[in-house]
Amino acid sequence: MAAKTFINNSGHYLNVTLLIRQGDNIQKPSLTQQFSLDAGESKNVSYGDKTNIYLNGMVFEWKDAQTQSLNTDRQEVIATGVAPTFDWVLNTHSIITINGVNELDISASN
């Protein structure tokens, strides 16, 4: 199993779906795991198993209070590699901070 800390600085209650890579093949359909984060909340999330330890992407769902609409934003890894790929951001950092919900505005640190 792998684990990361997720911090929600978006100002929205979020439903988060982690897209978990099957082994090391980014082309296979992702496994999924869901959790929720209140605005301002930090949560340590364990995911995957001993062979499925890499993230392949993330999906955010949130309700826009102004428009009363349910919104979704999704981003997936399309290539593995070193900085600054999305794969590098997700899989070489232990803390993922969600700064905003549009276009997956995230930052990562250790």
PDB file of C-alpha atoms in Angstrom:
ATOM      1  CA  MET A   1       0.000   0.000   0.000  1.00  0.00           C
ATOM      2  CA  ALA A   2       0.972   3.588  -0.558  1.00  0.00           C
ATOM      3  CA  ALA A   3      -0.137   6.701   1.319  1.00  0.00           C
ATOM      4  CA  LYS A   4      -0.222  10.434   0.716  1.00  0.00           C
ATOM      5  CA  THR A   5      -1.481  13.447   2.618  1.00  0.00           C
ATOM      6  CA  PHE A   6      -4.074  15.519   0.793  1.00  0.00           C
ATOM      7  CA  ILE A   7      -4.749  19.125   1.824  1.00  0.00           C
ATOM      8  CA  ASN A   8      -7.842  20.950   0.578  1.00  0.00           C
ATOM      9  CA  ASN A   9      -7.200  24.692   0.178  1.00  0.00           C
ATOM     10  CA  SER A  10      -9.812  25.055  -2.564  1.00  0.00           C
ATOM     11  CA  GLY A  11     -12.562  26.527  -0.390  1.00  0.00           C
ATOM     12  CA  HIS A  12     -14.967  23.756  -1.523  1.00  0.00           C
ATOM     13  CA  TYR A  13     -16.106  20.458  -0.065  1.00  0.00           C
ATOM     14  CA  LEU A  14     -14.578  17.898  -2.436  1.00  0.00           C
ATOM     15  CA  ASN A  15     -15.263  14.341  -3.436  1.00  0.00           C
ATOM     16  CA  VAL A  16     -11.930  13.014  -4.662  1.00  0.00           C
ATOM     17  CA  THR A  17     -11.366   9.902  -6.749  1.00  0.00           C
ATOM     18  CA  LEU A  18      -7.817   8.622  -6.968  1.00  0.00           C
ATOM     19  CA  LEU A  19      -7.004   6.865 -10.228  1.00  0.00           C
ATOM     20  CA  ILE A  20      -4.557   4.107  -9.311  1.00  0.00           C
ATOM     21  CA  ARG A  21      -2.252   2.635 -11.932  1.00  0.00           C
ATOM     22  CA  GLN A  22      -2.335  -1.116 -12.445  1.00  0.00           C
ATOM     23  CA  GLY A  23       1.313  -2.040 -11.929  1.00  0.00           C
ATOM     24  CA  ASP A  24       3.482   0.221 -14.066  1.00  0.00           C
ATOM     25  CA  ASN A  25       1.303   0.291 -17.204  1.00  0.00           C
ATOM     26  CA  ILE A  26      -0.423   3.661 -17.657  1.00  0.00           C
ATOM     27  CA  GLN A  27      -2.488   2.270 -20.554  1.00  0.00           C
ATOM     28  CA  LYS A  28      -4.536  -0.178 -18.460  1.00  0.00           C
ATOM     29  CA  PRO A  29      -7.803   1.091 -16.961  1.00  0.00           C
ATOM     30  CA  SER A  30      -7.165   2.701 -13.588  1.00  0.00           C
ATOM     31  CA  LEU A  31      -8.343   1.259 -10.310  1.00  0.00           C
ATOM     32  CA  THR A  32     -10.233   3.808  -8.214  1.00  0.00           C
ATOM     33  CA  GLN A  33     -10.549   4.868  -4.616  1.00  0.00           C
ATOM     34  CA  GLN A  34     -12.757   7.665  -3.300  1.00  0.00           C
ATOM     35  CA  PHE A  35     -12.642   9.942  -0.277  1.00  0.00           C
ATOM     36  CA  SER A  36     -13.992  13.367   0.718  1.00  0.00           C
ATOM     37  CA  LEU A  37     -12.302  16.498   2.026  1.00  0.00           C
ATOM     38  CA  ASP A  38     -13.921  19.462   3.737  1.00  0.00           C
ATOM     39  CA  ALA A  39     -12.597  22.898   2.850  1.00  0.00           C
ATOM     40  CA  GLY A  40      -9.372  23.387   4.836  1.00  0.00           C
ATOM     41  CA  GLU A  41      -9.136  19.702   5.783  1.00  0.00           C
ATOM     42  CA  SER A  42      -5.986  17.602   5.639  1.00  0.00           C
ATOM     43  CA  LYS A  43      -6.237  13.812   5.372  1.00  0.00           C
ATOM     44  CA  ASN A  44      -3.754  10.959   5.139  1.00  0.00           C
ATOM     45  CA  VAL A  45      -5.073   8.475   2.560  1.00  0.00           C
ATOM     46  CA  SER A  46      -3.774   4.937   1.993  1.00  0.00           C
ATOM     47  CA  TYR A  47      -4.439   3.472  -1.440  1.00  0.00           C
ATOM     48  CA  GLY A  48      -3.563   0.593  -3.736  1.00  0.00           C
ATOM     49  CA  ASP A  49      -1.809  -2.587  -2.674  1.00  0.00           C
ATOM     50  CA  LYS A  50       1.711  -4.015  -2.875  1.00  0.00           C
ATOM     51  CA  THR A  51       1.744  -4.024  -6.717  1.00  0.00           C
ATOM     52  CA  ASN A  52      -0.470  -0.994  -7.427  1.00  0.00           C
ATOM     53  CA  ILE A  53       1.307   1.903  -5.713  1.00  0.00           C
ATOM     54  CA  TYR A  54       1.327   4.641  -8.369  1.00  0.00           C
ATOM     55  CA  LEU A  55      -1.308   7.277  -8.962  1.00  0.00           C
ATOM     56  CA  ASN A  56      -2.513   7.613 -12.534  1.00  0.00           C
ATOM     57  CA  GLY A  57      -4.610  10.715 -11.975  1.00  0.00           C
ATOM     58  CA  MET A  58      -7.289  12.427  -9.904  1.00  0.00           C
ATOM     59  CA  VAL A  59     -10.935  13.410 -10.263  1.00  0.00           C
ATOM     60  CA  PHE A  60     -12.534  16.214  -8.220  1.00  0.00           C
ATOM     61  CA  GLU A  61     -16.278  16.726  -7.771  1.00  0.00           C
ATOM     62  CA  TRP A  62     -17.647  19.815  -6.065  1.00  0.00           C
ATOM     63  CA  LYS A  63     -20.836  21.826  -5.868  1.00  0.00           C
ATOM     64  CA  ASP A  64     -20.633  25.454  -6.944  1.00  0.00           C
ATOM     65  CA  ALA A  65     -22.758  27.329  -4.401  1.00  0.00           C
ATOM     66  CA  GLN A  66     -23.244  30.306  -6.725  1.00  0.00           C
ATOM     67  CA  THR A  67     -24.536  28.362  -9.728  1.00  0.00           C
ATOM     68  CA  GLN A  68     -25.878  25.369  -7.741  1.00  0.00           C
ATOM     69  CA  SER A  69     -24.209  23.064 -10.224  1.00  0.00           C
ATOM     70  CA  LEU A  70     -22.190  19.908  -9.658  1.00  0.00           C
ATOM     71  CA  ASN A  71     -18.790  20.192 -11.327  1.00  0.00           C
ATOM     72  CA  THR A  72     -16.160  17.603 -12.168  1.00  0.00           C
ATOM     73  CA  ASP A  73     -12.550  17.995 -13.207  1.00  0.00           C
ATOM     74  CA  ARG A  74     -10.350  15.049 -14.185  1.00  0.00           C
ATOM     75  CA  GLN A  75      -6.694  14.753 -15.079  1.00  0.00           C
ATOM     76  CA  GLU A  76      -4.802  11.582 -15.948  1.00  0.00           C
ATOM     77  CA  VAL A  77      -1.177  10.711 -16.534  1.00  0.00           C
ATOM     78  CA  ILE A  78      -0.474  10.277 -20.247  1.00  0.00           C
ATOM     79  CA  ALA A  79       3.291   9.786 -20.005  1.00  0.00           C
ATOM     80  CA  THR A  80       5.636   8.716 -17.245  1.00  0.00           C
ATOM     81  CA  GLY A  81       8.853  10.524 -16.545  1.00  0.00           C
ATOM     82  CA  VAL A  82      10.761  13.126 -14.617  1.00  0.00           C
ATOM     83  CA  ALA A  83       9.888  16.719 -13.747  1.00  0.00           C
ATOM     84  CA  PRO A  84       7.681  18.425 -14.663  1.00  0.00           C
ATOM     85  CA  THR A  85       5.298  15.638 -15.755  1.00  0.00           C
ATOM     86  CA  PHE A  86       2.002  15.084 -13.904  1.00  0.00           C
ATOM     87  CA  ASP A  87       3.264  11.562 -13.159  1.00  0.00           C
ATOM     88  CA  TRP A  88       6.313  13.053 -11.394  1.00  0.00           C
ATOM     89  CA  VAL A  89       4.113  15.423  -9.358  1.00  0.00           C
ATOM     90  CA  LEU A  90       1.788  12.661  -8.180  1.00  0.00           C
ATOM     91  CA  ASN A  91       4.293   9.894  -7.580  1.00  0.00           C
ATOM     92  CA  THR A  92       7.418  11.517  -6.136  1.00  0.00           C
ATOM     93  CA  HIS A  93       5.734  13.641  -3.467  1.00  0.00           C
ATOM     94  CA  SER A  94       4.027  12.678  -0.236  1.00  0.00           C
ATOM     95  CA  ILE A  95       1.836  15.774   0.191  1.00  0.00           C
ATOM     96  CA  ILE A  96      -0.660  16.891  -2.457  1.00  0.00           C
ATOM     97  CA  THR A  97      -2.242  20.310  -1.869  1.00  0.00           C
ATOM     98  CA  ILE A  98      -5.411  21.154  -3.762  1.00  0.00           C
ATOM     99  CA  ASN A  99      -5.242  24.915  -4.304  1.00  0.00           C
ATOM    100  CA  GLY A 100      -8.240  25.277  -6.599  1.00  0.00           C
ATOM    101  CA  VAL A 101     -10.745  23.062  -8.350  1.00  0.00           C
ATOM    102  CA  ASN A 102     -10.593  24.392 -11.884  1.00  0.00           C
ATOM    103  CA  GLU A 103      -8.059  22.545 -14.047  1.00  0.00           C
ATOM    104  CA  LEU A 104      -6.755  20.623 -11.015  1.00  0.00           C
ATOM    105  CA  ASP A 105      -4.735  23.424  -9.469  1.00  0.00           C
ATOM    106  CA  ILE A 106      -2.475  21.353  -7.232  1.00  0.00           C
ATOM    107  CA  SER A 107       0.973  21.610  -5.746  1.00  0.00           C
ATOM    108  CA  ALA A 108       3.120  18.869  -4.268  1.00  0.00           C
ATOM    109  CA  SER A 109       5.807  18.640  -1.610  1.00  0.00           C
ATOM    110  CA  ASN A 110       7.531  16.176   0.693  1.00  0.00           C
TER     111      ASN A 110
END
